[in-house]
Tab-separated table of C-alpha atoms and ligand atoms in Angstrom:
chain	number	residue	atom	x	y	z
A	1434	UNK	CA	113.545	155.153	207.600
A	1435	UNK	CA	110.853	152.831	208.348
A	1436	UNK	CA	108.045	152.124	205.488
A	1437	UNK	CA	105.243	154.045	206.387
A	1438	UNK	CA	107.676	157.434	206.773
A	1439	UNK	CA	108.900	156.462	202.994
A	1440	UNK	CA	105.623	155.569	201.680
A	1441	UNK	CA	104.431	159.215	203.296
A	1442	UNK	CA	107.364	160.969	201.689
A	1443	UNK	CA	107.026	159.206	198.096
A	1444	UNK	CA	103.324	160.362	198.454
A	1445	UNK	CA	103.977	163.780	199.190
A	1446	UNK	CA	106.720	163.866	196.311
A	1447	UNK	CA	104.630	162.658	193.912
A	1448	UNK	CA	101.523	166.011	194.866
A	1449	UNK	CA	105.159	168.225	194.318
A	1450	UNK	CA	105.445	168.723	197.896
A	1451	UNK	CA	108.624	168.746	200.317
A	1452	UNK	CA	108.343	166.433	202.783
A	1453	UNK	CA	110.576	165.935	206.242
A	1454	UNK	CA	109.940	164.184	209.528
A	1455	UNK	CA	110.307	164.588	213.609
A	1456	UNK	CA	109.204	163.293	216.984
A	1457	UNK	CA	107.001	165.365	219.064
A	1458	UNK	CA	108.789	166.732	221.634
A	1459	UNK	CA	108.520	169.575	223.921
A	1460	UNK	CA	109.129	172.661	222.902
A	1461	UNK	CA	111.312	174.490	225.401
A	1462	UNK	CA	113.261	177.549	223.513
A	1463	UNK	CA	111.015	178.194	221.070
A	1464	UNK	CA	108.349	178.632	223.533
A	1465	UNK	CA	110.590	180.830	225.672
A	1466	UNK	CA	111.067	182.985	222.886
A	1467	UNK	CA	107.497	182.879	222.094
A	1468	UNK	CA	106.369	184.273	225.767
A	1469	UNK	CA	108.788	186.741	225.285
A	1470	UNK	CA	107.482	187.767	221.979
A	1471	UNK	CA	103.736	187.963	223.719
A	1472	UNK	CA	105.371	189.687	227.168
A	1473	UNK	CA	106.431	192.312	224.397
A	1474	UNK	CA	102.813	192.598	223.176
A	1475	UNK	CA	104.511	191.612	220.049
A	1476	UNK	CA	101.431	189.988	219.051
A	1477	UNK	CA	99.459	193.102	218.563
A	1478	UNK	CA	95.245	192.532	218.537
A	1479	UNK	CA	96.168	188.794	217.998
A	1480	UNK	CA	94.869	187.240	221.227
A	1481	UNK	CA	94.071	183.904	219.412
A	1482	UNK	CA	97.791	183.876	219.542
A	1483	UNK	CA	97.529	183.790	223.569
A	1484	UNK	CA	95.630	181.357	223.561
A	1485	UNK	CA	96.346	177.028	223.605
A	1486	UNK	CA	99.602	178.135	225.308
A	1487	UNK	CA	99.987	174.478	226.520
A	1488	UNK	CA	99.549	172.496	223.235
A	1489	UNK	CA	101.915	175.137	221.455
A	1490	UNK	CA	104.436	173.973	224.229
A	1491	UNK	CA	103.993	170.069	224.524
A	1492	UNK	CA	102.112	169.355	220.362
A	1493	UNK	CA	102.443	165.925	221.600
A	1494	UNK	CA	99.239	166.800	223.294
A	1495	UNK	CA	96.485	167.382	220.202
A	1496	UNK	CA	95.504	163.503	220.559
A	1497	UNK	CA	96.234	160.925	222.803
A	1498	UNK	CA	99.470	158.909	221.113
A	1499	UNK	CA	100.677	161.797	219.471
A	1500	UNK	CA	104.497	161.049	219.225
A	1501	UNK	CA	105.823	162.213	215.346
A	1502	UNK	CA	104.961	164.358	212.739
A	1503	UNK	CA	105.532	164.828	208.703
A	1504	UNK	CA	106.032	168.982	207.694
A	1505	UNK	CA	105.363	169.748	204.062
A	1506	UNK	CA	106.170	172.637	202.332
A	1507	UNK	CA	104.424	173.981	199.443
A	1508	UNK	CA	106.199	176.043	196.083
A	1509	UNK	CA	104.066	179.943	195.682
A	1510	UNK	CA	106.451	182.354	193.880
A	1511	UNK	CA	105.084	183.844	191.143
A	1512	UNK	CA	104.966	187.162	189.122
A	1513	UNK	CA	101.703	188.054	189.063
A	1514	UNK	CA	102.238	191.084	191.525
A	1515	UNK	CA	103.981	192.541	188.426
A	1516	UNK	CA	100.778	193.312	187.106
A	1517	UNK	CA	99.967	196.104	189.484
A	1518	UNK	CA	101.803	199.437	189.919
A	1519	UNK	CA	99.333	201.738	192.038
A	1520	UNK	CA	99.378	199.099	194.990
A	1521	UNK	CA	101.257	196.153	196.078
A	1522	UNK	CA	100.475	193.119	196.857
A	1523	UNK	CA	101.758	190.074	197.886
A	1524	UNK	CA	102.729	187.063	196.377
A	1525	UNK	CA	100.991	184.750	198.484
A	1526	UNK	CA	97.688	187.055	197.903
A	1527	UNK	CA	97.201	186.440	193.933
A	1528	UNK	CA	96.614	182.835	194.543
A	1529	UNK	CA	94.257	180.190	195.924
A	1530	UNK	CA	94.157	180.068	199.347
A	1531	UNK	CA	96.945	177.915	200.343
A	1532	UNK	CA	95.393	176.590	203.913
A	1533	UNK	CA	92.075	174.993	201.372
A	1534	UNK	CA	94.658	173.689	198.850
A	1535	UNK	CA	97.213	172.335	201.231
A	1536	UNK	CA	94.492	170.745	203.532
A	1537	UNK	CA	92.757	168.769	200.612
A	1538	UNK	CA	96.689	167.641	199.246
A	1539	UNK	CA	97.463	166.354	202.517
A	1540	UNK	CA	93.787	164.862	202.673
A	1541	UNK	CA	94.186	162.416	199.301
A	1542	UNK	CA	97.489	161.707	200.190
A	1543	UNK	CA	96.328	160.816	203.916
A	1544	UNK	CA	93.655	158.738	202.223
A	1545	UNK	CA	96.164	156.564	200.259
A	1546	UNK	CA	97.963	155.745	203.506
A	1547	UNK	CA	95.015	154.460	205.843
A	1548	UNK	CA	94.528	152.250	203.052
A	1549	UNK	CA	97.696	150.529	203.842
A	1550	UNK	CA	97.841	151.526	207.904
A	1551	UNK	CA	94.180	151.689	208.569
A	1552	UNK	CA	94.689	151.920	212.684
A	1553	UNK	CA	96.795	155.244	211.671
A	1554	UNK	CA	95.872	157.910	214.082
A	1555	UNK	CA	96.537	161.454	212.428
A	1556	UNK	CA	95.760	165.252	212.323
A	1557	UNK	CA	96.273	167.866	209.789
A	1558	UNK	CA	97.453	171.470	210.071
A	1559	UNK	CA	98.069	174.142	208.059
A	1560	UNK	CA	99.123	177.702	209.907
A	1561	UNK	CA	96.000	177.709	211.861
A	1562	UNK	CA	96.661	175.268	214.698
A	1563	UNK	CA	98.742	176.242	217.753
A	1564	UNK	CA	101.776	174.948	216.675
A	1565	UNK	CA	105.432	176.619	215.986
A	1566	UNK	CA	105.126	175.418	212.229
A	1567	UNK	CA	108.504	176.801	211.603
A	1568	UNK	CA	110.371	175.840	214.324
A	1569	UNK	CA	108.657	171.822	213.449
A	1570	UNK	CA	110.341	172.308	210.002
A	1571	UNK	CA	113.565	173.600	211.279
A	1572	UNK	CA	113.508	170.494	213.344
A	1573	UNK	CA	112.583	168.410	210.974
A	1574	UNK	CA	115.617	169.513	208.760
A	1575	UNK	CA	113.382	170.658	205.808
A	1576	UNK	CA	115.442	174.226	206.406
A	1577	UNK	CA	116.793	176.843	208.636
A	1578	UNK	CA	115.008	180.023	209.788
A	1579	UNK	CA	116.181	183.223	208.311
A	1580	UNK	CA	116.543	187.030	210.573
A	1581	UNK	CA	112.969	187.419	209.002
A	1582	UNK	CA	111.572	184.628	210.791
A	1583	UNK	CA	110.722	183.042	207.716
A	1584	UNK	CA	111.648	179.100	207.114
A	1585	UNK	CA	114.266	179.077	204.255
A	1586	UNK	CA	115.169	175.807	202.452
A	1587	UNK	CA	118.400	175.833	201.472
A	1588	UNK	CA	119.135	176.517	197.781
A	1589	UNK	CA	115.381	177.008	197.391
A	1590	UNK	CA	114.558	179.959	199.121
A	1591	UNK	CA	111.711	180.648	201.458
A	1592	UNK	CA	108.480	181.174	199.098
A	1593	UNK	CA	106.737	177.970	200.179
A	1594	UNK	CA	104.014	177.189	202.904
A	1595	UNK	CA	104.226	175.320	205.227
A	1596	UNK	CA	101.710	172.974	206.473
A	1597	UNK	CA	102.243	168.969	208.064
A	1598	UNK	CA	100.328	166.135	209.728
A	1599	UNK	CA	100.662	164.781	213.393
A	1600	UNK	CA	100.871	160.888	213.720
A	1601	UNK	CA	100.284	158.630	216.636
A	1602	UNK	CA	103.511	156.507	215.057
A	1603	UNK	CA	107.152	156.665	216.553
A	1604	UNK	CA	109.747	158.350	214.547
A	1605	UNK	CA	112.953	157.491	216.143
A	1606	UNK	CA	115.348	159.124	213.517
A	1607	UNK	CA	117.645	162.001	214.477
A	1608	UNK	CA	116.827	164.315	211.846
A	1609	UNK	CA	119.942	166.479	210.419
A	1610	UNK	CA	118.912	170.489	211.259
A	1611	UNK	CA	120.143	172.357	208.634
A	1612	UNK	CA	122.834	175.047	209.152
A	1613	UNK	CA	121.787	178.664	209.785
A	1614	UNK	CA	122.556	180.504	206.602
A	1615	UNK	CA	122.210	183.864	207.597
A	1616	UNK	CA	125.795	185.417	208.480
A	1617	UNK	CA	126.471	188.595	209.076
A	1618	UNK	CA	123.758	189.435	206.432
A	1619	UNK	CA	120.747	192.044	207.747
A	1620	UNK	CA	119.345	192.636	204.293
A	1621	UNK	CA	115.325	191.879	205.730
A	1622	UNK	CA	115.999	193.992	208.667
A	1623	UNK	CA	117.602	196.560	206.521
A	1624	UNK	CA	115.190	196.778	203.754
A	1625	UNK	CA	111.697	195.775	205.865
A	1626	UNK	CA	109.864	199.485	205.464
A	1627	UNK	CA	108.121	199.974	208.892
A	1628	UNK	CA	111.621	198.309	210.889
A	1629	UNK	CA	109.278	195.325	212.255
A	1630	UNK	CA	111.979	192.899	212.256
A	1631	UNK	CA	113.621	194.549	215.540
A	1632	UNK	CA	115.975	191.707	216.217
A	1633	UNK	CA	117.214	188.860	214.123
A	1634	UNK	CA	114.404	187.048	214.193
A	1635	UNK	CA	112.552	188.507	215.995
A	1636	UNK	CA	109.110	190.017	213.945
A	1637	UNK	CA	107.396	193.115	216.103
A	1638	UNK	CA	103.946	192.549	214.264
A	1639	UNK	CA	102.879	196.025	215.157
A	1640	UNK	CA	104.919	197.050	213.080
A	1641	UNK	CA	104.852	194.889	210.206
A	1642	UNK	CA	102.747	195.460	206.826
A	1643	UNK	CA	101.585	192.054	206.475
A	1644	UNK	CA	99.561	192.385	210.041
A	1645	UNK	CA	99.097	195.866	209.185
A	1646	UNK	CA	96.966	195.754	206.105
A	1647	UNK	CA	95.502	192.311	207.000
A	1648	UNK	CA	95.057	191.369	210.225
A	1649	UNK	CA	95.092	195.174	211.774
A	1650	UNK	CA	91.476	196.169	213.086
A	1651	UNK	CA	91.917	200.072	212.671
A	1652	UNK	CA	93.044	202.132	209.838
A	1653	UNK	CA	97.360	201.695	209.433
A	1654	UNK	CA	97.897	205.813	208.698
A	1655	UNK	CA	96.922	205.646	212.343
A	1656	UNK	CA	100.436	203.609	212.867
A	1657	UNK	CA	101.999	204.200	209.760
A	1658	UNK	CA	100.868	207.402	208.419
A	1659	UNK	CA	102.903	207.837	204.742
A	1660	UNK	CA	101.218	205.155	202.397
A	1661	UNK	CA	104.580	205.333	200.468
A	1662	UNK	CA	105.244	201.768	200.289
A	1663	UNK	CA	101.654	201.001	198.454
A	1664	UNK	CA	101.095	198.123	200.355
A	1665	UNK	CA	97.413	197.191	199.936
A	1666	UNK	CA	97.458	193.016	201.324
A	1667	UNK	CA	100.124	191.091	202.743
A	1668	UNK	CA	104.667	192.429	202.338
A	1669	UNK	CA	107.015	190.308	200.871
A	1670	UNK	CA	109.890	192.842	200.856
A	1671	UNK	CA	111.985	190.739	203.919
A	1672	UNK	CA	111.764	187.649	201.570
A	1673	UNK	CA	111.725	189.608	198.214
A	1674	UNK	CA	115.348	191.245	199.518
A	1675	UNK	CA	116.723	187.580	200.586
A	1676	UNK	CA	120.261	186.630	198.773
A	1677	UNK	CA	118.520	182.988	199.270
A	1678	UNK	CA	115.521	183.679	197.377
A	1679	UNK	CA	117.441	185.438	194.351
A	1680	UNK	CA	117.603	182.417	192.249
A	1681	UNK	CA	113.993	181.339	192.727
A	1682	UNK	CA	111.865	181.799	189.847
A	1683	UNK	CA	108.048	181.388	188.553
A	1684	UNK	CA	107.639	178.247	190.828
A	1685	UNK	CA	104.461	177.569	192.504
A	1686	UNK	CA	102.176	174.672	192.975
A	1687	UNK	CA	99.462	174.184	189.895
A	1688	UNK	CA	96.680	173.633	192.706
A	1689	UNK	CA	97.060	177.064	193.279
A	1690	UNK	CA	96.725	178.590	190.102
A	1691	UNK	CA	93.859	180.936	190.341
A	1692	UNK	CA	92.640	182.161	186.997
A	1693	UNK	CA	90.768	185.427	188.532
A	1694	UNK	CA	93.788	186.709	190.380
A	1695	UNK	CA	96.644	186.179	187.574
A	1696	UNK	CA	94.640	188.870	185.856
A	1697	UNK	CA	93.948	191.104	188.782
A	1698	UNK	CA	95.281	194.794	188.321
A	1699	UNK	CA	95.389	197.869	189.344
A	1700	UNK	CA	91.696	199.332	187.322
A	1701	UNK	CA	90.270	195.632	188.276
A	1702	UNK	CA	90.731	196.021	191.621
A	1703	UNK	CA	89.626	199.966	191.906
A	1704	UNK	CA	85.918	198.029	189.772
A	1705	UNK	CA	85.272	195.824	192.755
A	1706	UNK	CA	83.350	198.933	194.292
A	1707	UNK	CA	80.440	196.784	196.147
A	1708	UNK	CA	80.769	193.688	198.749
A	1709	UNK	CA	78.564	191.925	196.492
A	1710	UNK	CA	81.055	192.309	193.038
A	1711	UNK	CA	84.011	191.682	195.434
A	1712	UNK	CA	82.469	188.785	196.885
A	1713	UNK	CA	81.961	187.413	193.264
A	1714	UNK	CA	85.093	187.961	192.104
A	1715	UNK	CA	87.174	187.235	195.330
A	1716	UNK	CA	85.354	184.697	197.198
A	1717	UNK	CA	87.355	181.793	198.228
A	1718	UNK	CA	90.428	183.981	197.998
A	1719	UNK	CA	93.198	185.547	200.217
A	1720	UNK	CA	91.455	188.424	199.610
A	1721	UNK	CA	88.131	186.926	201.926
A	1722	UNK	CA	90.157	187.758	205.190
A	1723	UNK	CA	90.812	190.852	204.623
A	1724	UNK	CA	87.484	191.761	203.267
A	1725	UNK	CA	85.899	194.507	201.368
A	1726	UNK	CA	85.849	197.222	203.661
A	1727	UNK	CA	89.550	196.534	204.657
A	1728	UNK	CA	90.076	196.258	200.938
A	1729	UNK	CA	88.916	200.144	200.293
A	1730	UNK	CA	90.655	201.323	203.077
A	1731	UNK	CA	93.899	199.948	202.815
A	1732	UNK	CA	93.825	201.237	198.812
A	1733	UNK	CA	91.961	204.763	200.128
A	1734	UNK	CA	95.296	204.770	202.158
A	1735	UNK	CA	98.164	204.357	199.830
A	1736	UNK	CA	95.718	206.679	197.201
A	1737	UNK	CA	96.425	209.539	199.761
A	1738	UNK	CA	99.916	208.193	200.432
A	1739	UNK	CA	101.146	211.840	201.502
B	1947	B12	C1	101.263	184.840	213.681
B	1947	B12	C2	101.784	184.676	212.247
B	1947	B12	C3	102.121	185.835	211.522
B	1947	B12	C4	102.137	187.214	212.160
B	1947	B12	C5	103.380	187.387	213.060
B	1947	B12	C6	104.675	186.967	212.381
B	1947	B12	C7	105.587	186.121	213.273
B	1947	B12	N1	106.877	186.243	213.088
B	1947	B12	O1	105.146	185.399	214.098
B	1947	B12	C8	102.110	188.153	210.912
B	1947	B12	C9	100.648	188.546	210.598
B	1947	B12	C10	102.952	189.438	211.038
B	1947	B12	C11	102.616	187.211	209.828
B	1947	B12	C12	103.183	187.663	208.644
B	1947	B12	C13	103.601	186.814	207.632
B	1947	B12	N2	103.410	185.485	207.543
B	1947	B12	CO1	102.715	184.436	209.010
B	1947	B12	N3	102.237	183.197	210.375
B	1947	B12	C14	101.917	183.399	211.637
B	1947	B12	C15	101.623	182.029	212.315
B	1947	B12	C16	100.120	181.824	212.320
B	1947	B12	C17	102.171	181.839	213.756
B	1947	B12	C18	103.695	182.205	213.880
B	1947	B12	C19	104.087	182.214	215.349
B	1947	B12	O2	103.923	181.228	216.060
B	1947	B12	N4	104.605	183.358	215.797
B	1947	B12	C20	105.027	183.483	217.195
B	1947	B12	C21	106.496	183.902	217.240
B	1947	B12	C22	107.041	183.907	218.636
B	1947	B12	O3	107.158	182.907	216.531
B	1947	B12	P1	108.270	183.281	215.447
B	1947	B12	O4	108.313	184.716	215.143
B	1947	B12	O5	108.069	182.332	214.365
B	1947	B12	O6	109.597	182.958	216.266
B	1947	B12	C23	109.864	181.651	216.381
B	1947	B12	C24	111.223	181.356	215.846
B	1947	B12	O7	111.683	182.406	215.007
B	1947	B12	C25	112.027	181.170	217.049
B	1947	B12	N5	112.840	182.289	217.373
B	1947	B12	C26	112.561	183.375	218.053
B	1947	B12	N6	113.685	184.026	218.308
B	1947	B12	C27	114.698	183.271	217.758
B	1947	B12	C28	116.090	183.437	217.700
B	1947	B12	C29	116.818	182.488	216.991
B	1947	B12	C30	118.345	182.621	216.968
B	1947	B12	C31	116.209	181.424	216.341
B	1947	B12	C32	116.985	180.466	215.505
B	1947	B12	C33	114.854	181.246	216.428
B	1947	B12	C34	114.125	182.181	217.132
B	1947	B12	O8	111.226	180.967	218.155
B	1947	B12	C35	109.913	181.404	217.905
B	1947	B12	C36	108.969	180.341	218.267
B	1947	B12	O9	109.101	179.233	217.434
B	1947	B12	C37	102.384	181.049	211.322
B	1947	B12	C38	101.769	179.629	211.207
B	1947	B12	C39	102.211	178.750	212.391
B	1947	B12	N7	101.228	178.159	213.028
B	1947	B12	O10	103.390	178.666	212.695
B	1947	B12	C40	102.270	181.798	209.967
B	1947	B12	C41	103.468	181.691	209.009
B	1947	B12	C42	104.747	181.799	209.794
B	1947	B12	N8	103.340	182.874	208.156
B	1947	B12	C43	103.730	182.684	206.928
B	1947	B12	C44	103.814	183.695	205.920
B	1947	B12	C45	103.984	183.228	204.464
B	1947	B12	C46	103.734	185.043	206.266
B	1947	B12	C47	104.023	186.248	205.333
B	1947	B12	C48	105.176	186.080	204.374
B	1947	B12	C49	102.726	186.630	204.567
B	1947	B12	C50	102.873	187.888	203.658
B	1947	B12	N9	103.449	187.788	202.496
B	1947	B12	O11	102.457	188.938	204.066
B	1947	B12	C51	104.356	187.360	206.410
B	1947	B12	C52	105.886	187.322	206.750
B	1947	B12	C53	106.240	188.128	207.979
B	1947	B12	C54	107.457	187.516	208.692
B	1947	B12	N10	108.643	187.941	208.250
B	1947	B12	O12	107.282	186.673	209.568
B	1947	B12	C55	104.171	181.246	206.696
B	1947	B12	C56	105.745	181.223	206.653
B	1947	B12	C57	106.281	180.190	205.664
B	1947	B12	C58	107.826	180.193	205.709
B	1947	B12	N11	108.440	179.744	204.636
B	1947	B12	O13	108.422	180.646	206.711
B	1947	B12	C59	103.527	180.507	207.952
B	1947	B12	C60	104.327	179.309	208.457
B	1947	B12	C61	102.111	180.073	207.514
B	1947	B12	C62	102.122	178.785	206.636
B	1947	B12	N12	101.487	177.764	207.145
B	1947	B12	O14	102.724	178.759	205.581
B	1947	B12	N13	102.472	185.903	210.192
């Protein structure tokens, strides 16, 4: 591997974050399946998901000279959901928010590298760009992707973020795609509570509890009318249910280590009854997208789960 891809990868080692490489190159199944997935509506009220359709197909068009990229992924399990029993809520939810953390990681670490290639051209992104993030890393060979759609590194599980950095620097390694570790297995589609997964992986968002009580602009007993599963922000049942994610303990990056939500329960949430205390408490949070109103209505709706 040529020095600058080592020097990037000893970087990203040393800020505790797995690191893997590709060239940019078109992306021809992936975006099959992907205008498949949006011919299906499968995207829900997502339109920003419609949208950039050309750079999600060629990435080697965000900046002229594009040609490689680095994917990093990021360590979030924790226990903290433990603390709650009235509502649910996801791992990734009772921590910083990962897209502010990973951004300034990859930022320092960018930083030490222009000061040895100073004519580097670069850009970050972390899930909000129009790129197939997981399909990069499966590429990449950081991991395979599981029936849940979820990237899974093998023997680590798939409770990590992903995030990366495009380069204007040739990368002409064949990169070793790791093998697809599912089987025969169907525990996320067996276990996921609304049935969103309805193919191997293949995620109906409609459907699925993490759009539901986040990104969902209309109250979910109007799609999913018993609040039985308590879901409040955010499902990790499809991972939570995952034979490769059995072994994987307390393991998630210090950056994100939020004081605030390690503590959050069940009576701390049902305090935050203004926009101004929830704004104190939560600002700068997971919790910001959804929002307050969101907030009571998702818990108004497992209250009354029926
Ligand atoms: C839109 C989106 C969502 C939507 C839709 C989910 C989805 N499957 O797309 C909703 C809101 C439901 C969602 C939920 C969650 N998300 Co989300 N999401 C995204 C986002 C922004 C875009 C994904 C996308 O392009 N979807 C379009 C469809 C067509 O792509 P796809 O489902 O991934 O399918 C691809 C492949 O599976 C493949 N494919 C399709 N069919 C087939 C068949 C086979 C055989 C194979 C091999 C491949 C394959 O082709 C498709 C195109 O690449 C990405 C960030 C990014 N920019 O990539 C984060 C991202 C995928 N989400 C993430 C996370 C953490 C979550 C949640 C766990 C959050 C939570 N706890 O609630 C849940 C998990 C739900 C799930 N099982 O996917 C992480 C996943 C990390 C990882 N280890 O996989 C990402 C990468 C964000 C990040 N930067 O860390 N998400």
């Amino acid at each position: 591997m040529n020095n600058f891809f080592q020097d990037f990868e000893n970087l990203c080692s040393n800020s505790g974050l797995y690191c893997a490489f590709g060239s940019l190159k078109t992306m021809t199944e992936d975006f099959s399946n992907y205008q498949e997935w949006i011919k299906k509506g499968f995207h829900a009220q997502m339109q920003w998901m419609e949208k950039n359709q050309n750079l999600r197909q060629n990435p080697n068009q965000f900046f002229e000279g594009a040609r490689s990229y680095a994917i990093v992924a990021i360590p979030y399990n924790n226990d903290f959901y433990k603390n709650f029993s009235a509502y649910k809520v996801s791992r990734y939810a009772l921590l910083n928010d990962y897209h502010l953390v990973l951004k300034s990681i990859l930022r320092e670490i960018l930083a030490k590298t222009i000061s040895q290639y100073p004519t580097l051209k670069w850009d970050i992104f972390v899930d909000t760009k129009p790129i197939f993030e997981r399909s990069l890393a499966l590429k990449a060979g950081l991991g395979f992707i599981g029936k849940n759609s979820c990237l899974i590194i093998p023997q680590k599980g798939s409770w990590y973020f992903l995030g990366g950095v495009l380069f204007d620097i040739e990368f002409s390694e064949e990169s070793q795609v790791a093998k697809n570790e599912c089987g025969t297995c169907t525990k996320c589609m067996d276990a996921c509570p609304a049935g969103a997964i309805v193919a191997p992986y293949v995620i109906d968002a409609n459907k699925c509890l993490s759009y539901l009580t986040i990104e969902h602009k209309g109250n979910i007993k109007d799609i999913l009318p018993s609040g039985k599963h308590k879901k409040i922000m955010g499902c990790d049942v499809c991972q939570a249910v995952c034979p490769h994610n059995v072994t994987s303990k307390n393991n998630f990056h210090p950056a994100l280590f939020n004081e605030t939500l390690a503590q959050l329960n069940d009576s701390a949430l049902e305090a935050i009854d203004s926009p101004s205390i929830f704004k104190k408490l939560l600002k700068g949070t997971p919790f910001e997208r959804l929002g307050f109103g969101k907030l009571q209505e998702n818990m108004e709706y497992v209250k009354n789960k029926s």
